[in-house]
PDB file of C-alpha atoms and ligand atoms in Angstrom:
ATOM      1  CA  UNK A  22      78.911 155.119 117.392  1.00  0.00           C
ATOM      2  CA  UNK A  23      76.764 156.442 120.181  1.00  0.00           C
ATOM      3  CA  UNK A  24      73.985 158.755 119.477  1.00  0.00           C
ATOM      4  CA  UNK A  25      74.387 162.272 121.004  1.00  0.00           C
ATOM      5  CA  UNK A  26      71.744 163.803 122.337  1.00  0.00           C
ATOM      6  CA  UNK A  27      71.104 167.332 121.363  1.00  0.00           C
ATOM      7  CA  UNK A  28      68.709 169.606 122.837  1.00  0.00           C
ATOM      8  CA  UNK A  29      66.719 171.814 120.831  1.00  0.00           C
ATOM      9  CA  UNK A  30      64.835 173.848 123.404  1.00  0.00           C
ATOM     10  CA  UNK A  31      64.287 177.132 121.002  1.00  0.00           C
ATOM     11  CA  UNK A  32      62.918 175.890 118.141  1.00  0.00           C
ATOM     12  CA  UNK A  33      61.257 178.654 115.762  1.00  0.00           C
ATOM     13  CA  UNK A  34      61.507 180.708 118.930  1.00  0.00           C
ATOM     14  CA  UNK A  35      62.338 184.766 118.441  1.00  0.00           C
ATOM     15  CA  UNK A  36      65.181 185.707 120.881  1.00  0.00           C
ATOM     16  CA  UNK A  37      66.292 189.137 120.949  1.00  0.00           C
ATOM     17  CA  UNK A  38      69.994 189.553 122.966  1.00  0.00           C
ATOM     18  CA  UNK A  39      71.082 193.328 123.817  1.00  0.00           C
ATOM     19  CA  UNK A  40      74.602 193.358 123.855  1.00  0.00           C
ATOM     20  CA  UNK A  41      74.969 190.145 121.386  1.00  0.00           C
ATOM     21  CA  UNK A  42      78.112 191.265 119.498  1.00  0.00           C
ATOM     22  CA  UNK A  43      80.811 190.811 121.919  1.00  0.00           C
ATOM     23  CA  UNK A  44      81.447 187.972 125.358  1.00  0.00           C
ATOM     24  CA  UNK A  45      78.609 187.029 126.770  1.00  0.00           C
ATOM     25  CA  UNK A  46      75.375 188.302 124.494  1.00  0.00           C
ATOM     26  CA  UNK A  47      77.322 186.777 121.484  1.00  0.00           C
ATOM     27  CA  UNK A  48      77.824 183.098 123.682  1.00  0.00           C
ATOM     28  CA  UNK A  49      73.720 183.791 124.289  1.00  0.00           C
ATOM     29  CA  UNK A  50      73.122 184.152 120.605  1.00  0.00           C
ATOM     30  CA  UNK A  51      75.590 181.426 119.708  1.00  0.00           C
ATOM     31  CA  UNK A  52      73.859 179.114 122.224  1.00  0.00           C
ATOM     32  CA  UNK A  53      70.527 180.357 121.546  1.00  0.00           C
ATOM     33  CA  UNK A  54      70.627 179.821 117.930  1.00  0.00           C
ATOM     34  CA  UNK A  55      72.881 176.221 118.468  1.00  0.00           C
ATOM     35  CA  UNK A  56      69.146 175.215 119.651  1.00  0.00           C
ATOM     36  CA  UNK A  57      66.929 176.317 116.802  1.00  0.00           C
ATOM     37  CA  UNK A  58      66.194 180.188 117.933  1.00  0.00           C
ATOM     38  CA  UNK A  59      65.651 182.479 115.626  1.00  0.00           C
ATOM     39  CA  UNK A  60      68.000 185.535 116.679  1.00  0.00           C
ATOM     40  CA  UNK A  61      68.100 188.999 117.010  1.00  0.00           C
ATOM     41  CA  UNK A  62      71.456 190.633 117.594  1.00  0.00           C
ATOM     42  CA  UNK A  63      71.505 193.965 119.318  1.00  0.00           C
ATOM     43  CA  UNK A  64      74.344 196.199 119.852  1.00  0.00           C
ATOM     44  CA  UNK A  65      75.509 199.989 119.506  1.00  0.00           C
ATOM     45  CA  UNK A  66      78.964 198.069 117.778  1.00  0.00           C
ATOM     46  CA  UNK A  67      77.431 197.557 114.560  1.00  0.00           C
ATOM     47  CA  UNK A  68      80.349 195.858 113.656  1.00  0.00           C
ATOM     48  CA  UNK A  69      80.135 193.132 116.788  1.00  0.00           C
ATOM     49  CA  UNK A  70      76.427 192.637 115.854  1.00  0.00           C
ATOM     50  CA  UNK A  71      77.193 191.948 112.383  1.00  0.00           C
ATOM     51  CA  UNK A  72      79.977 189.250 112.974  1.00  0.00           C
ATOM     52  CA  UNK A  73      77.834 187.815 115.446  1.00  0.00           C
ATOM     53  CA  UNK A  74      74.946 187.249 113.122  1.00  0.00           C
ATOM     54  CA  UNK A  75      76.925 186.584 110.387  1.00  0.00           C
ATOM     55  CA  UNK A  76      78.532 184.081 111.792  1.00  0.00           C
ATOM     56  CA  UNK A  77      74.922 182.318 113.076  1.00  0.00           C
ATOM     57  CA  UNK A  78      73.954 182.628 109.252  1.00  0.00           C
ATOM     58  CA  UNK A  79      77.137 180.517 107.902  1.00  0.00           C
ATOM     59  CA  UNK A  80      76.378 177.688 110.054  1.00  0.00           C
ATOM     60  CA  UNK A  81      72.541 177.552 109.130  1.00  0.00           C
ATOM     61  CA  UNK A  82      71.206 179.364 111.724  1.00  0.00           C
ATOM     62  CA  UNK A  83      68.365 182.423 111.528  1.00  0.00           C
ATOM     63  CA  UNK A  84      69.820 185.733 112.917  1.00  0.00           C
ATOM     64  CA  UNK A  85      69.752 189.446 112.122  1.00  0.00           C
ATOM     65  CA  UNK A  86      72.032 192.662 112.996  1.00  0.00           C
ATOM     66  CA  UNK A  87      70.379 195.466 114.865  1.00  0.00           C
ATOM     67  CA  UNK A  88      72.284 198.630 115.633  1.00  0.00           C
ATOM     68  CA  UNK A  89      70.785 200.154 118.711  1.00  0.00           C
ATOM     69  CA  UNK A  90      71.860 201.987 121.988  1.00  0.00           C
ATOM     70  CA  UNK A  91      69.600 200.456 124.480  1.00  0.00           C
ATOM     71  CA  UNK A  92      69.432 203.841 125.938  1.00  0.00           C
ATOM     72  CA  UNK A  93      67.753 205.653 123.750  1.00  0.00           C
ATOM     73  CA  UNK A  94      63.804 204.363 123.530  1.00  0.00           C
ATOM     74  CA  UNK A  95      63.175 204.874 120.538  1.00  0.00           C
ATOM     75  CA  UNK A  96      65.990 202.774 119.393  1.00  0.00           C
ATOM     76  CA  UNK A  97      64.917 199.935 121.608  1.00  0.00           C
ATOM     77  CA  UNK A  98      61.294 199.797 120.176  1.00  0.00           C
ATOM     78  CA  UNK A  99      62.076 200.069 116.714  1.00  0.00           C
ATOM     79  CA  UNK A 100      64.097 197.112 117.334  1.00  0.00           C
ATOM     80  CA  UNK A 101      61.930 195.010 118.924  1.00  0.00           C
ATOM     81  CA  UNK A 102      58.748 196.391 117.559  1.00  0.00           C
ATOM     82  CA  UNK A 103      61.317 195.404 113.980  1.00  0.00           C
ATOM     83  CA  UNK A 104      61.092 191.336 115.609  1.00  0.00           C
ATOM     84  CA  UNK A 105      57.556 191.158 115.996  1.00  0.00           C
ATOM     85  CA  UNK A 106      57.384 192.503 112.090  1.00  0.00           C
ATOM     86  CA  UNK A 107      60.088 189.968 110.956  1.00  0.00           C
ATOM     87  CA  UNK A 108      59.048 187.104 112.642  1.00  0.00           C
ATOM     88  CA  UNK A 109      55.504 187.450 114.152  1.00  0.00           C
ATOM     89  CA  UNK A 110      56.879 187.519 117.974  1.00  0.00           C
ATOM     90  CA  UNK A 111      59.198 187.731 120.379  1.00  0.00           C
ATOM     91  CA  UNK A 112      59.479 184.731 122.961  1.00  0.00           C
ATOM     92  CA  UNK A 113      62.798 185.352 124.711  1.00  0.00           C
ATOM     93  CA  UNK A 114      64.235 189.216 125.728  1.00  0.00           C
ATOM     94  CA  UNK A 115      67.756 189.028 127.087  1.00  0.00           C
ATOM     95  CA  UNK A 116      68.730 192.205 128.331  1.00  0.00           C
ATOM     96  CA  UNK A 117      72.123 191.961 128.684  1.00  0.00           C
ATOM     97  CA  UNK A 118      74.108 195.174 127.174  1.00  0.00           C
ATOM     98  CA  UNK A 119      75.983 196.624 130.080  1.00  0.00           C
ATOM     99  CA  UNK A 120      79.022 198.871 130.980  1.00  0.00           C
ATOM    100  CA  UNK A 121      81.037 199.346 133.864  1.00  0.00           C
ATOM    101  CA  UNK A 122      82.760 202.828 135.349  1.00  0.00           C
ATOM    102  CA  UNK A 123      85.364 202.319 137.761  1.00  0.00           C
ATOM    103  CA  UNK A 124      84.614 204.790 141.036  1.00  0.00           C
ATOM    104  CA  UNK A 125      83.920 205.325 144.638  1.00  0.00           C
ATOM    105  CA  UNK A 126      81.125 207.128 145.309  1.00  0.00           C
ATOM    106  CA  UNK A 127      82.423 210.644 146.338  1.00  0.00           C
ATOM    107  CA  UNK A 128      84.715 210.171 142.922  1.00  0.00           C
ATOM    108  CA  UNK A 129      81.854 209.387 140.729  1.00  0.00           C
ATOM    109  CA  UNK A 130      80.635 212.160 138.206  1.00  0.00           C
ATOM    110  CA  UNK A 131      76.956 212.882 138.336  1.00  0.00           C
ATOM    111  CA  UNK A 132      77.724 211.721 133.997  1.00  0.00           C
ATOM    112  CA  UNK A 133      78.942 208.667 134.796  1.00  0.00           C
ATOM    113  CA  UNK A 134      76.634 207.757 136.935  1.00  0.00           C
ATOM    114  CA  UNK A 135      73.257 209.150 134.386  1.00  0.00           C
ATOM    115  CA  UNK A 136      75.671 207.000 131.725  1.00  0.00           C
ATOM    116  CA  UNK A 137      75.406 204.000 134.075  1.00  0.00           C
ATOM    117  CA  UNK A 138      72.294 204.111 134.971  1.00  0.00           C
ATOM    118  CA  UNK A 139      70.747 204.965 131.536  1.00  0.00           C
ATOM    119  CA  UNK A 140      72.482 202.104 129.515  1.00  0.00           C
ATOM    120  CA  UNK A 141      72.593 199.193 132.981  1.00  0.00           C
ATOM    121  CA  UNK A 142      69.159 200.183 134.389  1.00  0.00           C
ATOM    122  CA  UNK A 143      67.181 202.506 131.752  1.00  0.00           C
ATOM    123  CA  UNK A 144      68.071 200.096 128.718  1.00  0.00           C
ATOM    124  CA  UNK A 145      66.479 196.808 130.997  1.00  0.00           C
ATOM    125  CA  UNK A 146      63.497 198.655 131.514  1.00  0.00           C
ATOM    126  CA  UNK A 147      62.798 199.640 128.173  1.00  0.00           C
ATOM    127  CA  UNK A 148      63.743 196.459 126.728  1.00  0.00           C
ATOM    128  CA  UNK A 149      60.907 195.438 129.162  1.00  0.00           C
ATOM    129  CA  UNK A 150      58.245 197.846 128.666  1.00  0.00           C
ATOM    130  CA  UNK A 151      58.533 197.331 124.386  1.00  0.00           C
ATOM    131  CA  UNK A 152      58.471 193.613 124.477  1.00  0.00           C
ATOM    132  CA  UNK A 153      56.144 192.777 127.206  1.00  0.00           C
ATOM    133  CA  UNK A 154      53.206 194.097 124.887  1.00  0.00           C
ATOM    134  CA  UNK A 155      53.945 191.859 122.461  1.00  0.00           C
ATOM    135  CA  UNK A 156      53.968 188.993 125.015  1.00  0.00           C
ATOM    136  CA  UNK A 157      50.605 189.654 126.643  1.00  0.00           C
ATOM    137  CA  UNK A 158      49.224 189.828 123.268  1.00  0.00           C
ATOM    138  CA  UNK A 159      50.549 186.426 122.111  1.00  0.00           C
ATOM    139  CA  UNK A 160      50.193 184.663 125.404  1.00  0.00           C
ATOM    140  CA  UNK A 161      53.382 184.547 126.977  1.00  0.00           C
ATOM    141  CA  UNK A 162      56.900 185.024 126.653  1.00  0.00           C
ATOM    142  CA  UNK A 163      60.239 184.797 128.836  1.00  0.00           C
ATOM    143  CA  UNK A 164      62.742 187.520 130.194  1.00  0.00           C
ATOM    144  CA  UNK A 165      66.340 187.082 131.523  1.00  0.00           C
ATOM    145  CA  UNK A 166      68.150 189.945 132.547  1.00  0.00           C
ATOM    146  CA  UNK A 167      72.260 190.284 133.322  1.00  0.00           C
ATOM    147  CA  UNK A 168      72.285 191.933 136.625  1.00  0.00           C
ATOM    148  CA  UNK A 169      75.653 190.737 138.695  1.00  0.00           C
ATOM    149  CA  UNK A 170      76.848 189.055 141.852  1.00  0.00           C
ATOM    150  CA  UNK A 171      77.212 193.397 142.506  1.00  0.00           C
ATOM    151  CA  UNK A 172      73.714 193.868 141.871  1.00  0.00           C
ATOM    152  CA  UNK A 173      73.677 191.873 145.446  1.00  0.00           C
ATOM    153  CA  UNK A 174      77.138 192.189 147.095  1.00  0.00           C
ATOM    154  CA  UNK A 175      79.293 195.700 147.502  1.00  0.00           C
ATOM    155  CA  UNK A 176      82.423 195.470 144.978  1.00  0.00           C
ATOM    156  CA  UNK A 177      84.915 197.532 146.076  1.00  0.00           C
ATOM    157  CA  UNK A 178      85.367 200.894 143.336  1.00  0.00           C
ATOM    158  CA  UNK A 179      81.808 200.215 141.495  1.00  0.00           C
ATOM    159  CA  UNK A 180      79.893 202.817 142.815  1.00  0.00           C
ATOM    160  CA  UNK A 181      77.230 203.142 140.047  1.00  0.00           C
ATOM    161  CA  UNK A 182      77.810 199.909 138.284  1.00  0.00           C
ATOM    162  CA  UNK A 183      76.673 198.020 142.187  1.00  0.00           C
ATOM    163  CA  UNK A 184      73.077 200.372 142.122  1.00  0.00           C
ATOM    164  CA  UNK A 185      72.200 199.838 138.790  1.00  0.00           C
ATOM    165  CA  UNK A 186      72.819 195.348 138.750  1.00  0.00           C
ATOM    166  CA  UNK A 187      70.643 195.993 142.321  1.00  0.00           C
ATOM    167  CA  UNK A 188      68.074 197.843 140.858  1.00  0.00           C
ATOM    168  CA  UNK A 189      67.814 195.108 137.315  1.00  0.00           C
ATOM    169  CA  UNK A 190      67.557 192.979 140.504  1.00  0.00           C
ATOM    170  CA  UNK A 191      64.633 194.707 141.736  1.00  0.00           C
ATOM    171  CA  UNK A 192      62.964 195.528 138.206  1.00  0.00           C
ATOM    172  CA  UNK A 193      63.355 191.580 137.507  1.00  0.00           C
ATOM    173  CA  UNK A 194      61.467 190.828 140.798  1.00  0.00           C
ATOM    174  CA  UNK A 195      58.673 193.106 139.838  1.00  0.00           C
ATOM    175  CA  UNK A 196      57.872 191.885 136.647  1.00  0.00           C
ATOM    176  CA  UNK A 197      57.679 188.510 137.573  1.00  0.00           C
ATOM    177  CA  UNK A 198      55.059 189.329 140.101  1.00  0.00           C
ATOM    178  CA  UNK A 199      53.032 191.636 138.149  1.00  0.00           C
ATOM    179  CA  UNK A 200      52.831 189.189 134.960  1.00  0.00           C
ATOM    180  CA  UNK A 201      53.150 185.999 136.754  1.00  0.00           C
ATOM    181  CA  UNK A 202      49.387 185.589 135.803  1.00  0.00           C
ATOM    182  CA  UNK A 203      49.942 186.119 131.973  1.00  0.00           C
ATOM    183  CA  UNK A 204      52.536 183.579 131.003  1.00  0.00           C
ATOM    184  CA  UNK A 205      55.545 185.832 131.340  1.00  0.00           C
ATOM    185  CA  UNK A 206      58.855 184.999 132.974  1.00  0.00           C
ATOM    186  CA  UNK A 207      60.993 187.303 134.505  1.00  0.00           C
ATOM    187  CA  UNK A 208      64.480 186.246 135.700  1.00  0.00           C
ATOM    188  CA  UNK A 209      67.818 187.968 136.657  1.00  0.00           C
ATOM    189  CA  UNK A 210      71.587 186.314 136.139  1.00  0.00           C
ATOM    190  CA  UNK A 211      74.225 187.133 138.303  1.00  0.00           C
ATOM    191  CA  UNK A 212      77.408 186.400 137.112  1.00  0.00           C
ATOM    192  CA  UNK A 213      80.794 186.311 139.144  1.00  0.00           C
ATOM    193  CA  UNK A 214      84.092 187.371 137.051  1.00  0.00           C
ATOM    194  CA  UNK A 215      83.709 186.543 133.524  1.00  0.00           C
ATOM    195  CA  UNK A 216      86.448 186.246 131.068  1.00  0.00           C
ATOM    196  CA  UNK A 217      84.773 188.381 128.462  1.00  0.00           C
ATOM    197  CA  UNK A 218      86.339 191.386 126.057  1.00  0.00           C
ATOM    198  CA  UNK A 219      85.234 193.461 128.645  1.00  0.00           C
ATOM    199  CA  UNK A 220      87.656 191.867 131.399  1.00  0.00           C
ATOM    200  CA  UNK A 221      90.190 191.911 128.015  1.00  0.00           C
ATOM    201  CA  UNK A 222      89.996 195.938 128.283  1.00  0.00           C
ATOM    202  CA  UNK A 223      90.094 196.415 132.192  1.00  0.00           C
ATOM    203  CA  UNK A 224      93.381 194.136 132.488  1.00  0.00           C
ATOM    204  CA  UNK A 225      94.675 196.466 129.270  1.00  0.00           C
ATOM    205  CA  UNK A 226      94.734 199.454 131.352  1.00  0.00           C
ATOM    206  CA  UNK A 227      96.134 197.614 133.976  1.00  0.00           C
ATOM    207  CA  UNK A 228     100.432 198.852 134.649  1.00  0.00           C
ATOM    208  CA  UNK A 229     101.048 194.808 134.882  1.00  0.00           C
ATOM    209  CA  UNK A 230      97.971 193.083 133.054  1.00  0.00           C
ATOM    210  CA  UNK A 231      99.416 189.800 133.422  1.00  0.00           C
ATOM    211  CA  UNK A 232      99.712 189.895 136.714  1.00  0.00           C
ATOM    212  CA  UNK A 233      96.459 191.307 137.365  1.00  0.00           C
ATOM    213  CA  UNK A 234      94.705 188.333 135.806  1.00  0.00           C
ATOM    214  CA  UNK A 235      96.568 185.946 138.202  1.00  0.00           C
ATOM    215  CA  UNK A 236      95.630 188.063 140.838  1.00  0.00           C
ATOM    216  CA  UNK A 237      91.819 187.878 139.561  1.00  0.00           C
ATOM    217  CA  UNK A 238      91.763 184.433 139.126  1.00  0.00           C
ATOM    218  CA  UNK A 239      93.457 183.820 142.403  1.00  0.00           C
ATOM    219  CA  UNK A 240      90.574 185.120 143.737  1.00  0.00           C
ATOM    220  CA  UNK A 241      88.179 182.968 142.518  1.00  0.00           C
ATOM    221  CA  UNK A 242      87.792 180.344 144.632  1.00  0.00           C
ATOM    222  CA  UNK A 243      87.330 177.988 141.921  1.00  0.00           C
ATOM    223  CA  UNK A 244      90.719 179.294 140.495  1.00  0.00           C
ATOM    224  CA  UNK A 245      89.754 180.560 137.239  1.00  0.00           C
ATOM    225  CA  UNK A 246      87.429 183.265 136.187  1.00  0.00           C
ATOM    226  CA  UNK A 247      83.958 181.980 134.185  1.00  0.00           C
ATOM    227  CA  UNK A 248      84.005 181.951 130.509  1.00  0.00           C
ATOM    228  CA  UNK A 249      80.601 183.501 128.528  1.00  0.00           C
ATOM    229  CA  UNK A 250      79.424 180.028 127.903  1.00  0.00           C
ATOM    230  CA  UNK A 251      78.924 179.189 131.197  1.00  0.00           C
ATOM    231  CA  UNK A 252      76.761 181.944 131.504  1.00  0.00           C
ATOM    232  CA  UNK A 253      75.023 181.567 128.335  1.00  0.00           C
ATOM    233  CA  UNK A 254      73.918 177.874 129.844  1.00  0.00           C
ATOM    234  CA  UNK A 255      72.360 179.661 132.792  1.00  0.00           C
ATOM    235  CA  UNK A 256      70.395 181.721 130.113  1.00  0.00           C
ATOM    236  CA  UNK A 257      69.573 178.986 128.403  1.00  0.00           C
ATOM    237  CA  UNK A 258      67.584 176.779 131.338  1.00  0.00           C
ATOM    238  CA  UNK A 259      65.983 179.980 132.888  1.00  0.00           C
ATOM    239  CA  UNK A 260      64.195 180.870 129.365  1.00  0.00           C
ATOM    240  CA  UNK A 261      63.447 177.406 128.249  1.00  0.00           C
ATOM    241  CA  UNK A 262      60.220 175.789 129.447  1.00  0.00           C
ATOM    242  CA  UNK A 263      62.652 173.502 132.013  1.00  0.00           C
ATOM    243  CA  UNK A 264      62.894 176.493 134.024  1.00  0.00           C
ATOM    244  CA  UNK A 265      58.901 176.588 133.776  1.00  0.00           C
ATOM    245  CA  UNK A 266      58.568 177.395 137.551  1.00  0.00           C
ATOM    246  CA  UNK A 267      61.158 179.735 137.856  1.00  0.00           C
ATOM    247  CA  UNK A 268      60.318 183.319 137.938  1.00  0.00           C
ATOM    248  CA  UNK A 269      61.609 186.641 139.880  1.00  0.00           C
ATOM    249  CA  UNK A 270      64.846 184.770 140.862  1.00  0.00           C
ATOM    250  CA  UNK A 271      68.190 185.747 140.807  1.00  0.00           C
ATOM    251  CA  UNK A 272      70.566 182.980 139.457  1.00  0.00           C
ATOM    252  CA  UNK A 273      73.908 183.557 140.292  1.00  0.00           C
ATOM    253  CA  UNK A 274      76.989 181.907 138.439  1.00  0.00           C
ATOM    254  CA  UNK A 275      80.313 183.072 140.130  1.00  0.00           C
ATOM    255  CA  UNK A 276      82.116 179.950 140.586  1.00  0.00           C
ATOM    256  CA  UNK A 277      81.712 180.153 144.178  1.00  0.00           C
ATOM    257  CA  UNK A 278      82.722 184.204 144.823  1.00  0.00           C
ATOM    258  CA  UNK A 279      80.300 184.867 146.683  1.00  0.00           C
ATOM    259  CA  UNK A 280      79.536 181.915 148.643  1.00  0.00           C
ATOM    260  CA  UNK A 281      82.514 182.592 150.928  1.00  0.00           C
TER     261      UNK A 281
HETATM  262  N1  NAD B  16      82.345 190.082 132.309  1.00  0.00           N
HETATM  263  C1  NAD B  16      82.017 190.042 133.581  1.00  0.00           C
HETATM  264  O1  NAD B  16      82.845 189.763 134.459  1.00  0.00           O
HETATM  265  C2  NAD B  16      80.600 190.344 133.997  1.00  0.00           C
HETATM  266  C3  NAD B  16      80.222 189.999 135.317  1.00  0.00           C
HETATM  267  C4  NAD B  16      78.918 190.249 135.736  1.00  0.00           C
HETATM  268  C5  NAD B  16      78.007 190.818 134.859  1.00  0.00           C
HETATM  269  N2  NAD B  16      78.399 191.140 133.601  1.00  0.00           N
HETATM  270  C6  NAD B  16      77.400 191.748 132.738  1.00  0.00           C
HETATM  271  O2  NAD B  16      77.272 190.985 131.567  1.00  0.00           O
HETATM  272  C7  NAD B  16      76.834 191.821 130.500  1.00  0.00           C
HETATM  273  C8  NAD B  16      77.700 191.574 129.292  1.00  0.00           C
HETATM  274  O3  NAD B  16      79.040 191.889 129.631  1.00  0.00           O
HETATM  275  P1  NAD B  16      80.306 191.276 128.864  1.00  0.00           P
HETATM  276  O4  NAD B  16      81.276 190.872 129.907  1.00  0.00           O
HETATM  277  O5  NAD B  16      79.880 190.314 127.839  1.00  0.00           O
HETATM  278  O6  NAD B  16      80.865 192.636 128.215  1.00  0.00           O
HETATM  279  P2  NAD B  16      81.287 192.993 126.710  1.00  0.00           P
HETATM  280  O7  NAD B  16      81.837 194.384 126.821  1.00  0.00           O
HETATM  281  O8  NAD B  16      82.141 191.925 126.134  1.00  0.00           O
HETATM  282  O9  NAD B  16      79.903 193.030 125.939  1.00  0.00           O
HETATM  283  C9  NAD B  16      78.954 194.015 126.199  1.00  0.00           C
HETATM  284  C10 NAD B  16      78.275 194.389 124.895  1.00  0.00           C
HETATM  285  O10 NAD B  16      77.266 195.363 125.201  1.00  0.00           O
HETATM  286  C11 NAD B  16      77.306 196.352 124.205  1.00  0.00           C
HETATM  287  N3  NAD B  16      76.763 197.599 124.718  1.00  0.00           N
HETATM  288  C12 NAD B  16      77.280 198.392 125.698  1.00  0.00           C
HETATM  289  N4  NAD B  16      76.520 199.472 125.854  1.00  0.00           N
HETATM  290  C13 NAD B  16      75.497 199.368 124.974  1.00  0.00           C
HETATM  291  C14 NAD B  16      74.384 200.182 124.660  1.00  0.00           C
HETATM  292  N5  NAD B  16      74.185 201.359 125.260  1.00  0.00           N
HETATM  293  N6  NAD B  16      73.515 199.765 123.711  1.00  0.00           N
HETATM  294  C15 NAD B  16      73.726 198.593 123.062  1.00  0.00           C
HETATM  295  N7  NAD B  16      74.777 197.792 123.290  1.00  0.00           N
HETATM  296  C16 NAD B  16      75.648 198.185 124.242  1.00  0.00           C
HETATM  297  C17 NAD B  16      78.777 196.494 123.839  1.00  0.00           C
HETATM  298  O11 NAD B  16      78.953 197.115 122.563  1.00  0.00           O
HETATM  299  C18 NAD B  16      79.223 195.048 123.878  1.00  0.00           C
HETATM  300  O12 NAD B  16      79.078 194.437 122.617  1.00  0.00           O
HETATM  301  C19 NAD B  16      76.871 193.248 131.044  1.00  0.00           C
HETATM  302  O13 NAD B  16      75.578 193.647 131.424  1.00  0.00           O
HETATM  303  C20 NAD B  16      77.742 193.126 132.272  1.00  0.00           C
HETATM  304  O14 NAD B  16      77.459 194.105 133.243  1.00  0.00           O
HETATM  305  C21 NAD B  16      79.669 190.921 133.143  1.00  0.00           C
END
């Protein structure tokens, strides 16, 4: 029997995912933890976060549940101030939570788009200015945020949702340049159409859902839509120390949307 090689790039290391209990935050915590992380699970769904670090638990892993909107700033430095107490640090931040309001511009309330903004935009920026004390105090530490392939291309009906991915864009680029002299990583990913709960509820409200998700994944050019581990790899690499050069970059995973 061949020996499988298994990489254990997270070792002891405190990794705090917004958005962990449901598609593509819990595939980040799965992964993260799959390699020796000690995780932090944040979600408003207390339920999501639970199941998610439950589930880490049962298989041997470290993880907690935190209930937090990553809107509201005091929620979002109790909860990491609440890592650094538990464990000492923080090494990796993903900011990942996110929603999505269908609308053209004219059609979008000025509530949607504070909602978008405060939870898409707001809730990467404080997740960023709470941990990045910590970092500079302990020498370093890594950020990956979810931005979107429409944080850099118009998609047609996402008004709010396309401003707020650009601006984590533009945030992400920032903070790599401003801490790129104290050991901190900043990154952005950019995924394409990813088969996540989320998708799940937009093809619910859909007249003909079946028929919508052929129709998405007939626009994929690689046929199918991406599935949360995919993107959780891409997370993976840019916060591990094999992504050691990588910083202010956008990675985008999309299974070749927008390369046509
Ligand atoms: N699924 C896709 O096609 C896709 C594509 C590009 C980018 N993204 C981005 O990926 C991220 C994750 O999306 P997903 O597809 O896994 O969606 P999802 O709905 O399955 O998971 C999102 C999680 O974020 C949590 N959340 C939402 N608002 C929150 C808040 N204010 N505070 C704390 N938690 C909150 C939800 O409870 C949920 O558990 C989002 O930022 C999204 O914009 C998704």
């Amino acid at each position: 029997m061949s020996a499988v090689a298994i990489n254990r790039r997270f070792v002891d290391r405190v990794v705090l995912i917004t958005g962990g209990g449901s598609g593509i935050g819990e595939a980040m915590a799965l992964a993260f933890s799959h390699e020796g992380g000690r995780i932090v699970v944040v979600d408003r769904d207390a339920e999501g976060a639970s199941r998610v670090a439950s589930s880490i638990v049962a298989s041997g892993g470290l993880a907690v549940a935190e209930t937090a909107d990553v809107a509201l700033s005091s929620d979002m430095k109790r909860v990491i101030d609440g890592a650094v107490e538990r464990w000492g640090r923080i090494d990796v931040l993903c900011n990942n939570a996110g929603i999505g309001i269908a609308a053209v511009c004219h059609e979008t309330s000025e509530s949607d788009w504070d909602l978008t903004m405060a939870i898409d935009l707001k809730g990467v920026f404080l997740g960023c200015k709470y941990a990045i004390p910590h970092m500079l105090r302990q020498g370093g530490g890594v950020i990956c945020n979810t931005s979107s392939v429409a944080g850099q291309v118009g998609v047609l009906n996402r008004a709010a949702y396309c401003s707020a991915k650009a601006g984590v864009l533009g945030l992400t680029k920032s903070i790599a340049i401003d801490y790129a002299g104290h050991n901190i990583r900043c990154n952005a990913l950019l995924p394409g159409t990813v088969d996540s709960p989320w998708i799940g509820k937009v093809l619910a409200q859909q007249t003909d859902p079946v028929g919508e998700r052929a129709r998405m994944e007939a626009r994929q050019p690689v046929g199918r839509m991406g599935r949360p581990e995919e993107i959780a790899q891409a997370a993976l690499y840019l916060c591990s120390d094999d992504a050691s050069y990588a910083t202010g970059t956008g990675l985008v995973i999309d299974g070749g949307l927008t390369a046509r």
